[in-house]
Structures are given as C-alpha cells and as structure tokens.
C-alpha cells in the first residue's frame, strides 16, 4: 500500500479506536516512568476520560453513511455504532468501579497495569464491532481475550485470582483453536476472509460436499463462541473465573466481554451462514440448523438457573445468572426474527445496567465484610436503606418483573420467538419456566436483605463514585422499564433497523 492510498482513507471513522489506543499507550508510559510513591488511581481517572472521549466521538458519528476502509476490513455501519455505545457505556461504569476498588491485600504496585490492560481489552471489543473481515474479527477477539486472561489474575498474591486466570487461559485457548479451525474451513471454501465477499459468494454454492464442510464450520465456530459467552455445556469456566477474579474484572467479563461475544456471533452467523443454502436449496443453512442452536439455548437457560439455586457465594450465583441470561439471548438468535438485532441490543443494554448496578453493591458489601457469602446481605436494609432498595430494584429487573428493563427485554425475546414461522413454542415455554425458577434465588437475596438479622450494625462506607454508578444503573433500569420507547425510538431514528448491515 503506497502513501497516497494510505492517506486517502477516511480515518475519522476509527476515531473511537484511536482515542482508546492513544490513552492505553499513554497510561502504559506514565505507569512505567511515574515514581512509585504517586498513587496510580490518577491513571484510572485518565482512562475514564479516554472512554468518555471515545463515547462522545461515537455520538458524533451518528447518522453517518455506511463506510469501510482498509479493503473492507473495517466497517462503520449502524450495527457498529450501536454496539460501540453499549461497550463504551459499560466500560465507563466498570472503570468507575475499578477506581474505587480496594481489596484487602495492597495492589498499588500493579494497579496501573489494570487500567491500560482494561483499555486494550475494550479496544479489541470495539474492533470486533466494526470488523468486516474474519482476520480483524479474530484480532479483536484475541486482543480482548488476552487482556481478560491477565486481568483475571491481576491480584497476583491472591490464590483464587491466580486459579481463575489459569482456568480462563486454558478454556479460552481451547475455544480459540476451535473457532479458528471453523473459520479456516469457511476461508478455504470461499477463498476470501472478507465478510462482504463471502456473503456474495456463498449463496452460489451447490456442491453438497462444500455445504457439508460449511455445516461443520458452523458447528465449530458456534462451539468456540459458546465458550466465549459461557453457554452450556461450555460454561464450566465461568463460575470459577467470576469468583476468583477481582470484582471489577468480573463485571467487565459479565458485561463488556459478553456483549463482544454476541457481536461476533451476530457478525458471523448473519453475514455468512444465513446466506448459505442448505442441501435442499429451499432454505438457508442457518435456518436448517436452528434445532441445534435451540438445544444450546434451552440447556443454557436450564443449567444456569437450576445450578444458581445451590450457590452460597454471591459472585458464583451471578456467574450462573450470567449463563442463564446468555441462554435468553440465544433464544433470540435461534428464532432469527426480523427484529433480532434490535432485541439483542436492547437486552444487552438492559443487562448492562442491571448487572453493573448489582456488582457495584456487591463490591461495597463484600469489601466491608471480607466475605462473598450471600449471608453478608443479611439485614442490609437496616444498615443501608439506599443499597437495599437499589439492590431490590436491580434484582427484580434481572428476574423480569414488569416495570423494569429486564421485563421489556425478555418480553421482546419472547415475542420474537413466537413471531417467526414456525413459532418456537418450546423455547418460549422454557424462557418462561426458567425465569420463574430464577425468582427463587433472586428473591432469596431479597429475603436476606429485608428479613434476616445483620451481624453488624456498622454503616457501609459508600464511595461517591460507586454511588453514582448505582444511581445511574437503577435510574436506567426503571426508565427503560417504564418508557422503553426511549431506546427503541433512538434505535429506529438513528440506525434505521440496521438495514445497512453487510451491504
């Protein structure tokens, strides 16, 4: 590529990525040369500034016509902008938790590492949302994954953190190998790694052997990505990693990493396999293999909710809750309704606020008690009515009670499962049944909060920063539950139902 061609690209569409990359580089240099006596929290505030600047830059891109650079490997379309907003908002809230995070053992000597590794992982997720090529998708995925492995073990003198990092690395490596193997089949058959070119070429395939290999590639990519989103039966790493990782990292994995996982699933499945004909030539390969997706979705909902009933550790319980919510989203992916992307976007946004609000409260309660037992929430209402009421609203939303964002999200998925022909009655029934099961463990926490005695009457030290996170999350959960059209009108006005997706 000559200099003239390089300068001719419209690089401004990569402004959010350049901002995050610049701040990550700046933080790494500052952490290297700053005297050790200077508190590294200032680097966290710089990182938050970078995230907010990137968020503003994304808003300035609203309404932009679809554009691609670097030979269609990087795309800016409505899909990319919409999901970048979710990633950056979630990252900003997690960073606010991270700045206030203070475990029992001192982590000042490597606190700076956390902030720029966090930005590196976020950069990978942003690249995935704009990827128009399998290579850039994979690079973004690995940048996110490698950063997450290190972040999970950032508490170097904490054995559970070390254990979680090791399990995460092993399972992540297996999933990466399987995903890459599946991608290699798609590349071998199509002769290109570009998603747009694949979408144009693959519908012309009539060779049954090639179709068989594409079906095999579909299963390998699906299995590999199922590890990433902790879908059953590939979820076994999640509870241990969520429990052992520092709480801000758990929040990052639960929200940002899971959102990125569904971004790559939608990018690959919709642009590649939805356009591939099956062996009969009457429907797409994706639709003919729906039953296998449905089995994973159903198993994920059942396993996540049932095993959560037995958990005594609050972080493990929410790990299984996260698995269950991945199952709910897989119902939407399986149904392939006309409003799949809108449904997924809204649910991930609602899940973002619900989950981060809960983890903010967990960070306050567990740090005070130095324990992650659910019993530590006993008598929370008497010790801090603000935390108790906030936690209750967020739990009700996670359970899908009407008047909350969680209810609207599940209702959209339920209606999407019934809006297709044929309708997915079994999946819709499982969605309702497993949601009812989830009431048991969510309400179990509320029983501890309101009806159990507190072991201590000492008030919780509430950081203003964490308090702001809780207020934002609770307000968004209630507002999106009562006025969901705020989000849907924004989607329709700014993104036109994602009609420019892979065009």
PDB file of N, CA, C and O in Angstrom, residues 2-63:
ATOM      1  N   UNK A   2       0.693   2.127  -1.022  1.00  0.00           N
ATOM      2  CA  UNK A   2       1.516   3.331  -1.098  1.00  0.00           C
ATOM      3  C   UNK A   2       0.951   4.417  -0.174  1.00  0.00           C
ATOM      4  O   UNK A   2      -0.172   4.330   0.317  1.00  0.00           O
ATOM      5  N   UNK A   3       1.747   5.460   0.018  1.00  0.00           N
ATOM      6  CA  UNK A   3       1.390   6.526   0.954  1.00  0.00           C
ATOM      7  C   UNK A   3       0.131   7.260   0.508  1.00  0.00           C
ATOM      8  O   UNK A   3      -0.718   7.619   1.328  1.00  0.00           O
ATOM      9  N   UNK A   4      -0.024   7.461  -0.806  1.00  0.00           N
ATOM     10  CA  UNK A   4      -1.194   8.179  -1.312  1.00  0.00           C
ATOM     11  C   UNK A   4      -2.476   7.427  -0.979  1.00  0.00           C
ATOM     12  O   UNK A   4      -3.478   8.027  -0.563  1.00  0.00           O
ATOM     13  N   UNK A   5      -2.439   6.112  -1.155  1.00  0.00           N
ATOM     14  CA  UNK A   5      -3.619   5.296  -0.826  1.00  0.00           C
ATOM     15  C   UNK A   5      -3.896   5.337   0.666  1.00  0.00           C
ATOM     16  O   UNK A   5      -5.046   5.455   1.101  1.00  0.00           O
ATOM     17  N   UNK A   6      -2.828   5.255   1.451  1.00  0.00           N
ATOM     18  CA  UNK A   6      -2.982   5.265   2.899  1.00  0.00           C
ATOM     19  C   UNK A   6      -3.631   6.560   3.392  1.00  0.00           C
ATOM     20  O   UNK A   6      -4.511   6.551   4.254  1.00  0.00           O
ATOM     21  N   UNK A   7      -3.207   7.674   2.819  1.00  0.00           N
ATOM     22  CA  UNK A   7      -3.736   8.975   3.238  1.00  0.00           C
ATOM     23  C   UNK A   7      -5.139   9.233   2.693  1.00  0.00           C
ATOM     24  O   UNK A   7      -5.841  10.120   3.189  1.00  0.00           O
ATOM     25  N   UNK A   8      -5.540   8.469   1.679  1.00  0.00           N
ATOM     26  CA  UNK A   8      -6.855   8.699   1.074  1.00  0.00           C
ATOM     27  C   UNK A   8      -8.003   8.123   1.916  1.00  0.00           C
ATOM     28  O   UNK A   8      -9.159   8.462   1.685  1.00  0.00           O
ATOM     29  N   UNK A   9      -7.671   7.262   2.864  1.00  0.00           N
ATOM     30  CA  UNK A   9      -8.729   6.646   3.681  1.00  0.00           C
ATOM     31  C   UNK A   9      -9.361   7.671   4.620  1.00  0.00           C
ATOM     32  O   UNK A   9      -8.696   8.586   5.109  1.00  0.00           O
ATOM     33  N   UNK A  10     -10.625   7.468   4.888  1.00  0.00           N
ATOM     34  CA  UNK A  10     -11.364   8.329   5.812  1.00  0.00           C
ATOM     35  C   UNK A  10     -11.126   7.814   7.237  1.00  0.00           C
ATOM     36  O   UNK A  10     -11.977   7.135   7.825  1.00  0.00           O
ATOM     37  N   UNK A  11      -9.981   8.159   7.785  1.00  0.00           N
ATOM     38  CA  UNK A  11      -9.561   7.588   9.072  1.00  0.00           C
ATOM     39  C   UNK A  11     -10.444   8.054  10.233  1.00  0.00           C
ATOM     40  O   UNK A  11     -10.401   7.456  11.311  1.00  0.00           O
ATOM     41  N   UNK A  12     -11.219   9.105  10.030  1.00  0.00           N
ATOM     42  CA  UNK A  12     -12.035   9.632  11.135  1.00  0.00           C
ATOM     43  C   UNK A  12     -13.067   8.621  11.625  1.00  0.00           C
ATOM     44  O   UNK A  12     -13.538   8.732  12.756  1.00  0.00           O
ATOM     45  N   UNK A  13     -13.418   7.616  10.799  1.00  0.00           N
ATOM     46  CA  UNK A  13     -14.389   6.614  11.260  1.00  0.00           C
ATOM     47  C   UNK A  13     -13.787   5.709  12.336  1.00  0.00           C
ATOM     48  O   UNK A  13     -14.506   4.982  13.013  1.00  0.00           O
ATOM     49  N   UNK A  14     -12.466   5.771  12.494  1.00  0.00           N
ATOM     50  CA  UNK A  14     -11.797   4.995  13.538  1.00  0.00           C
ATOM     51  C   UNK A  14     -11.450   5.859  14.754  1.00  0.00           C
ATOM     52  O   UNK A  14     -10.657   5.437  15.594  1.00  0.00           O
ATOM     53  N   UNK A  15     -12.060   7.028  14.852  1.00  0.00           N
ATOM     54  CA  UNK A  15     -11.732   7.934  15.955  1.00  0.00           C
ATOM     55  C   UNK A  15     -11.876   7.286  17.332  1.00  0.00           C
ATOM     56  O   UNK A  15     -10.971   7.424  18.179  1.00  0.00           O
ATOM     57  N   UNK A  16     -12.977   6.571  17.638  1.00  0.00           N
ATOM     58  CA  UNK A  16     -13.070   5.944  18.976  1.00  0.00           C
ATOM     59  C   UNK A  16     -11.923   4.986  19.254  1.00  0.00           C
ATOM     60  O   UNK A  16     -11.363   4.973  20.365  1.00  0.00           O
ATOM     61  N   UNK A  17     -11.562   4.184  18.254  1.00  0.00           N
ATOM     62  CA  UNK A  17     -10.458   3.233  18.445  1.00  0.00           C
ATOM     63  C   UNK A  17      -9.131   3.957  18.653  1.00  0.00           C
ATOM     64  O   UNK A  17      -8.321   3.550  19.501  1.00  0.00           O
ATOM     65  N   UNK A  18      -8.893   5.032  17.887  1.00  0.00           N
ATOM     66  CA  UNK A  18      -7.646   5.780  18.042  1.00  0.00           C
ATOM     67  C   UNK A  18      -7.571   6.432  19.429  1.00  0.00           C
ATOM     68  O   UNK A  18      -6.486   6.497  20.031  1.00  0.00           O
ATOM     69  N   UNK A  19      -8.693   6.915  19.929  1.00  0.00           N
ATOM     70  CA  UNK A  19      -8.695   7.535  21.261  1.00  0.00           C
ATOM     71  C   UNK A  19      -8.338   6.498  22.328  1.00  0.00           C
ATOM     72  O   UNK A  19      -7.479   6.748  23.199  1.00  0.00           O
ATOM     73  N   UNK A  20      -8.981   5.335  22.280  1.00  0.00           N
ATOM     74  CA  UNK A  20      -8.689   4.289  23.269  1.00  0.00           C
ATOM     75  C   UNK A  20      -7.254   3.807  23.143  1.00  0.00           C
ATOM     76  O   UNK A  20      -6.554   3.620  24.159  1.00  0.00           O
ATOM     77  N   UNK A  21      -6.770   3.618  21.918  1.00  0.00           N
ATOM     78  CA  UNK A  21      -5.385   3.199  21.714  1.00  0.00           C
ATOM     79  C   UNK A  21      -4.418   4.245  22.257  1.00  0.00           C
ATOM     80  O   UNK A  21      -3.425   3.910  22.926  1.00  0.00           O
ATOM     81  N   UNK A  22      -4.697   5.521  21.990  1.00  0.00           N
ATOM     82  CA  UNK A  22      -3.817   6.585  22.473  1.00  0.00           C
ATOM     83  C   UNK A  22      -3.761   6.642  23.987  1.00  0.00           C
ATOM     84  O   UNK A  22      -2.672   6.775  24.575  1.00  0.00           O
ATOM     85  N   UNK A  23      -4.922   6.531  24.630  1.00  0.00           N
ATOM     86  CA  UNK A  23      -4.925   6.569  26.090  1.00  0.00           C
ATOM     87  C   UNK A  23      -4.271   5.325  26.688  1.00  0.00           C
ATOM     88  O   UNK A  23      -3.593   5.420  27.721  1.00  0.00           O
ATOM     89  N   UNK A  24      -4.457   4.158  26.070  1.00  0.00           N
ATOM     90  CA  UNK A  24      -3.812   2.940  26.570  1.00  0.00           C
ATOM     91  C   UNK A  24      -2.292   3.079  26.490  1.00  0.00           C
ATOM     92  O   UNK A  24      -1.561   2.700  27.424  1.00  0.00           O
ATOM     93  N   UNK A  25      -1.799   3.633  25.386  1.00  0.00           N
ATOM     94  CA  UNK A  25      -0.353   3.852  25.231  1.00  0.00           C
ATOM     95  C   UNK A  25       0.157   4.864  26.247  1.00  0.00           C
ATOM     96  O   UNK A  25       1.209   4.661  26.881  1.00  0.00           O
ATOM     97  N   UNK A  26      -0.598   5.956  26.406  1.00  0.00           N
ATOM     98  CA  UNK A  26      -0.203   6.991  27.365  1.00  0.00           C
ATOM     99  C   UNK A  26      -0.141   6.430  28.786  1.00  0.00           C
ATOM    100  O   UNK A  26       0.823   6.686  29.533  1.00  0.00           O
ATOM    101  N   UNK A  27      -1.137   5.654  29.167  1.00  0.00           N
ATOM    102  CA  UNK A  27      -1.159   5.097  30.523  1.00  0.00           C
ATOM    103  C   UNK A  27      -0.005   4.140  30.759  1.00  0.00           C
ATOM    104  O   UNK A  27       0.591   4.115  31.843  1.00  0.00           O
ATOM    105  N   UNK A  28       0.321   3.335  29.760  1.00  0.00           N
ATOM    106  CA  UNK A  28       1.438   2.393  29.931  1.00  0.00           C
ATOM    107  C   UNK A  28       2.752   3.131  30.117  1.00  0.00           C
ATOM    108  O   UNK A  28       3.604   2.725  30.931  1.00  0.00           O
ATOM    109  N   UNK A  29       2.935   4.235  29.389  1.00  0.00           N
ATOM    110  CA  UNK A  29       4.167   5.021  29.534  1.00  0.00           C
ATOM    111  C   UNK A  29       4.204   5.743  30.877  1.00  0.00           C
ATOM    112  O   UNK A  29       5.254   5.787  31.540  1.00  0.00           O
ATOM    113  N   UNK A  30       3.081   6.328  31.276  1.00  0.00           N
ATOM    114  CA  UNK A  30       3.034   7.013  32.573  1.00  0.00           C
ATOM    115  C   UNK A  30       3.286   6.040  33.713  1.00  0.00           C
ATOM    116  O   UNK A  30       4.013   6.346  34.667  1.00  0.00           O
ATOM    117  N   UNK A  31       2.695   4.854  33.631  1.00  0.00           N
ATOM    118  CA  UNK A  31       2.891   3.863  34.692  1.00  0.00           C
ATOM    119  C   UNK A  31       4.347   3.415  34.761  1.00  0.00           C
ATOM    120  O   UNK A  31       4.870   3.123  35.844  1.00  0.00           O
ATOM    121  N   UNK A  32       5.008   3.399  33.612  1.00  0.00           N
ATOM    122  CA  UNK A  32       6.404   2.973  33.572  1.00  0.00           C
ATOM    123  C   UNK A  32       7.337   4.003  34.199  1.00  0.00           C
ATOM    124  O   UNK A  32       8.280   3.649  34.923  1.00  0.00           O
ATOM    125  N   UNK A  33       7.072   5.291  33.966  1.00  0.00           N
ATOM    126  CA  UNK A  33       8.021   6.337  34.372  1.00  0.00           C
ATOM    127  C   UNK A  33       7.605   7.113  35.618  1.00  0.00           C
ATOM    128  O   UNK A  33       8.424   7.846  36.181  1.00  0.00           O
ATOM    129  N   UNK A  34       6.344   6.978  36.046  1.00  0.00           N
ATOM    130  CA  UNK A  34       5.918   7.694  37.256  1.00  0.00           C
ATOM    131  C   UNK A  34       6.605   7.132  38.493  1.00  0.00           C
ATOM    132  O   UNK A  34       6.791   5.919  38.597  1.00  0.00           O
ATOM    133  N   UNK A  35       7.003   7.976  39.433  1.00  0.00           N
ATOM    134  CA  UNK A  35       7.576   7.473  40.692  1.00  0.00           C
ATOM    135  C   UNK A  35       6.566   6.585  41.421  1.00  0.00           C
ATOM    136  O   UNK A  35       5.362   6.816  41.373  1.00  0.00           O
ATOM    137  N   UNK A  36       7.060   5.566  42.099  1.00  0.00           N
ATOM    138  CA  UNK A  36       6.187   4.584  42.746  1.00  0.00           C
ATOM    139  C   UNK A  36       5.362   5.193  43.871  1.00  0.00           C
ATOM    140  O   UNK A  36       4.307   4.671  44.229  1.00  0.00           O
ATOM    141  N   UNK A  37       5.820   6.323  44.421  1.00  0.00           N
ATOM    142  CA  UNK A  37       5.085   6.913  45.542  1.00  0.00           C
ATOM    143  C   UNK A  37       3.800   7.607  45.096  1.00  0.00           C
ATOM    144  O   UNK A  37       2.934   7.922  45.921  1.00  0.00           O
ATOM    145  N   UNK A  38       3.637   7.848  43.784  1.00  0.00           N
ATOM    146  CA  UNK A  38       2.428   8.502  43.272  1.00  0.00           C
ATOM    147  C   UNK A  38       1.317   7.470  43.114  1.00  0.00           C
ATOM    148  O   UNK A  38       1.523   6.400  42.516  1.00  0.00           O
ATOM    149  N   UNK A  39       0.157   7.782  43.660  1.00  0.00           N
ATOM    150  CA  UNK A  39      -0.983   6.867  43.604  1.00  0.00           C
ATOM    151  C   UNK A  39      -1.440   6.669  42.160  1.00  0.00           C
ATOM    152  O   UNK A  39      -1.664   7.629  41.425  1.00  0.00           O
ATOM    153  N   UNK A  40      -1.573   5.391  41.777  1.00  0.00           N
ATOM    154  CA  UNK A  40      -1.928   5.068  40.393  1.00  0.00           C
ATOM    155  C   UNK A  40      -3.405   5.295  40.081  1.00  0.00           C
ATOM    156  O   UNK A  40      -3.829   5.130  38.935  1.00  0.00           O
ATOM    157  N   UNK A  41      -4.210   5.676  41.057  1.00  0.00           N
ATOM    158  CA  UNK A  41      -5.629   5.926  40.773  1.00  0.00           C
ATOM    159  C   UNK A  41      -5.810   7.044  39.743  1.00  0.00           C
ATOM    160  O   UNK A  41      -6.810   7.061  39.024  1.00  0.00           O
ATOM    161  N   UNK A  42      -4.843   7.960  39.698  1.00  0.00           N
ATOM    162  CA  UNK A  42      -4.943   9.042  38.722  1.00  0.00           C
ATOM    163  C   UNK A  42      -4.964   8.487  37.295  1.00  0.00           C
ATOM    164  O   UNK A  42      -5.579   9.054  36.387  1.00  0.00           O
ATOM    165  N   UNK A  43      -4.299   7.330  37.101  1.00  0.00           N
ATOM    166  CA  UNK A  43      -4.323   6.692  35.787  1.00  0.00           C
ATOM    167  C   UNK A  43      -5.726   6.173  35.473  1.00  0.00           C
ATOM    168  O   UNK A  43      -6.151   6.157  34.307  1.00  0.00           O
ATOM    169  N   UNK A  44      -6.446   5.728  36.513  1.00  0.00           N
ATOM    170  CA  UNK A  44      -7.824   5.285  36.313  1.00  0.00           C
ATOM    171  C   UNK A  44      -8.716   6.425  35.848  1.00  0.00           C
ATOM    172  O   UNK A  44      -9.567   6.248  34.968  1.00  0.00           O
ATOM    173  N   UNK A  45      -8.518   7.602  36.444  1.00  0.00           N
ATOM    174  CA  UNK A  45      -9.309   8.755  36.021  1.00  0.00           C
ATOM    175  C   UNK A  45      -8.954   9.165  34.593  1.00  0.00           C
ATOM    176  O   UNK A  45      -9.833   9.589  33.821  1.00  0.00           O
ATOM    177  N   UNK A  46      -7.673   9.031  34.220  1.00  0.00           N
ATOM    178  CA  UNK A  46      -7.278   9.307  32.833  1.00  0.00           C
ATOM    179  C   UNK A  46      -7.934   8.309  31.878  1.00  0.00           C
ATOM    180  O   UNK A  46      -8.399   8.680  30.792  1.00  0.00           O
ATOM    181  N   UNK A  47      -7.958   7.032  32.295  1.00  0.00           N
ATOM    182  CA  UNK A  47      -8.601   6.005  31.466  1.00  0.00           C
ATOM    183  C   UNK A  47     -10.082   6.308  31.287  1.00  0.00           C
ATOM    184  O   UNK A  47     -10.631   6.164  30.185  1.00  0.00           O
ATOM    185  N   UNK A  48     -10.736   6.729  32.369  1.00  0.00           N
ATOM    186  CA  UNK A  48     -12.160   7.078  32.290  1.00  0.00           C
ATOM    187  C   UNK A  48     -12.365   8.274  31.355  1.00  0.00           C
ATOM    188  O   UNK A  48     -13.333   8.302  30.573  1.00  0.00           O
ATOM    189  N   UNK A  49     -11.448   9.222  31.407  1.00  0.00           N
ATOM    190  CA  UNK A  49     -11.522  10.370  30.485  1.00  0.00           C
ATOM    191  C   UNK A  49     -11.444   9.916  29.032  1.00  0.00           C
ATOM    192  O   UNK A  49     -12.184  10.389  28.165  1.00  0.00           O
ATOM    193  N   UNK A  50     -10.544   8.974  28.772  1.00  0.00           N
ATOM    194  CA  UNK A  50     -10.418   8.432  27.417  1.00  0.00           C
ATOM    195  C   UNK A  50     -11.677   7.726  26.951  1.00  0.00           C
ATOM    196  O   UNK A  50     -12.104   7.879  25.798  1.00  0.00           O
ATOM    197  N   UNK A  51     -12.287   6.948  27.856  1.00  0.00           N
ATOM    198  CA  UNK A  51     -13.519   6.231  27.500  1.00  0.00           C
ATOM    199  C   UNK A  51     -14.645   7.215  27.200  1.00  0.00           C
ATOM    200  O   UNK A  51     -15.400   7.051  26.235  1.00  0.00           O
ATOM    201  N   UNK A  52     -14.752   8.257  28.031  1.00  0.00           N
ATOM    202  CA  UNK A  52     -15.802   9.253  27.804  1.00  0.00           C
ATOM    203  C   UNK A  52     -15.560  10.012  26.500  1.00  0.00           C
ATOM    204  O   UNK A  52     -16.507  10.315  25.758  1.00  0.00           O
ATOM    205  N   UNK A  53     -14.288  10.307  26.190  1.00  0.00           N
ATOM    206  CA  UNK A  53     -13.973  10.985  24.924  1.00  0.00           C
ATOM    207  C   UNK A  53     -14.337  10.104  23.731  1.00  0.00           C
ATOM    208  O   UNK A  53     -14.873  10.584  22.724  1.00  0.00           O
ATOM    209  N   UNK A  54     -14.061   8.807  23.850  1.00  0.00           N
ATOM    210  CA  UNK A  54     -14.417   7.873  22.776  1.00  0.00           C
ATOM    211  C   UNK A  54     -15.931   7.775  22.624  1.00  0.00           C
ATOM    212  O   UNK A  54     -16.450   7.674  21.506  1.00  0.00           O
ATOM    213  N   UNK A  55     -16.650   7.814  23.746  1.00  0.00           N
ATOM    214  CA  UNK A  55     -18.118   7.769  23.697  1.00  0.00           C
ATOM    215  C   UNK A  55     -18.670   8.985  22.968  1.00  0.00           C
ATOM    216  O   UNK A  55     -19.574   8.870  22.128  1.00  0.00           O
ATOM    217  N   UNK A  56     -18.117  10.156  23.280  1.00  0.00           N
ATOM    218  CA  UNK A  56     -18.557  11.385  22.597  1.00  0.00           C
ATOM    219  C   UNK A  56     -18.276  11.290  21.100  1.00  0.00           C
ATOM    220  O   UNK A  56     -19.097  11.685  20.263  1.00  0.00           O
ATOM    221  N   UNK A  57     -17.125  10.733  20.752  1.00  0.00           N
ATOM    222  CA  UNK A  57     -16.773  10.606  19.327  1.00  0.00           C
ATOM    223  C   UNK A  57     -17.739   9.666  18.602  1.00  0.00           C
ATOM    224  O   UNK A  57     -18.040   9.872  17.422  1.00  0.00           O
ATOM    225  N   UNK A  58     -18.232   8.634  19.295  1.00  0.00           N
ATOM    226  CA  UNK A  58     -19.213   7.736  18.684  1.00  0.00           C
ATOM    227  C   UNK A  58     -20.515   8.484  18.418  1.00  0.00           C
ATOM    228  O   UNK A  58     -21.153   8.317  17.366  1.00  0.00           O
ATOM    229  N   UNK A  59     -20.931   9.329  19.369  1.00  0.00           N
ATOM    230  CA  UNK A  59     -22.152  10.113  19.165  1.00  0.00           C
ATOM    231  C   UNK A  59     -22.014  11.047  17.964  1.00  0.00           C
ATOM    232  O   UNK A  59     -22.995  11.306  17.259  1.00  0.00           O
ATOM    233  N   UNK A  60     -20.811  11.554  17.721  1.00  0.00           N
ATOM    234  CA  UNK A  60     -20.620  12.431  16.557  1.00  0.00           C
ATOM    235  C   UNK A  60     -20.717  11.658  15.246  1.00  0.00           C
ATOM    236  O   UNK A  60     -20.916  12.266  14.179  1.00  0.00           O
ATOM    237  N   UNK A  61     -20.583  10.326  15.306  1.00  0.00           N
ATOM    238  CA  UNK A  61     -20.678   9.505  14.097  1.00  0.00           C
ATOM    239  C   UNK A  61     -22.102   9.089  13.776  1.00  0.00           C
ATOM    240  O   UNK A  61     -22.351   8.474  12.730  1.00  0.00           O
ATOM    241  N   UNK A  62     -23.040   9.384  14.687  1.00  0.00           N
ATOM    242  CA  UNK A  62     -24.437   9.028  14.431  1.00  0.00           C
ATOM    243  C   UNK A  62     -24.919   9.682  13.143  1.00  0.00           C
ATOM    244  O   UNK A  62     -24.654  10.857  12.888  1.00  0.00           O
ATOM    245  N   UNK A  63     -25.648   8.920  12.365  1.00  0.00           N
ATOM    246  CA  UNK A  63     -26.178   9.443  11.112  1.00  0.00           C
ATOM    247  C   UNK A  63     -25.202   9.353   9.954  1.00  0.00           C
ATOM    248  O   UNK A  63     -25.549   9.736   8.828  1.00  0.00           O
TER     249      UNK A  63
END
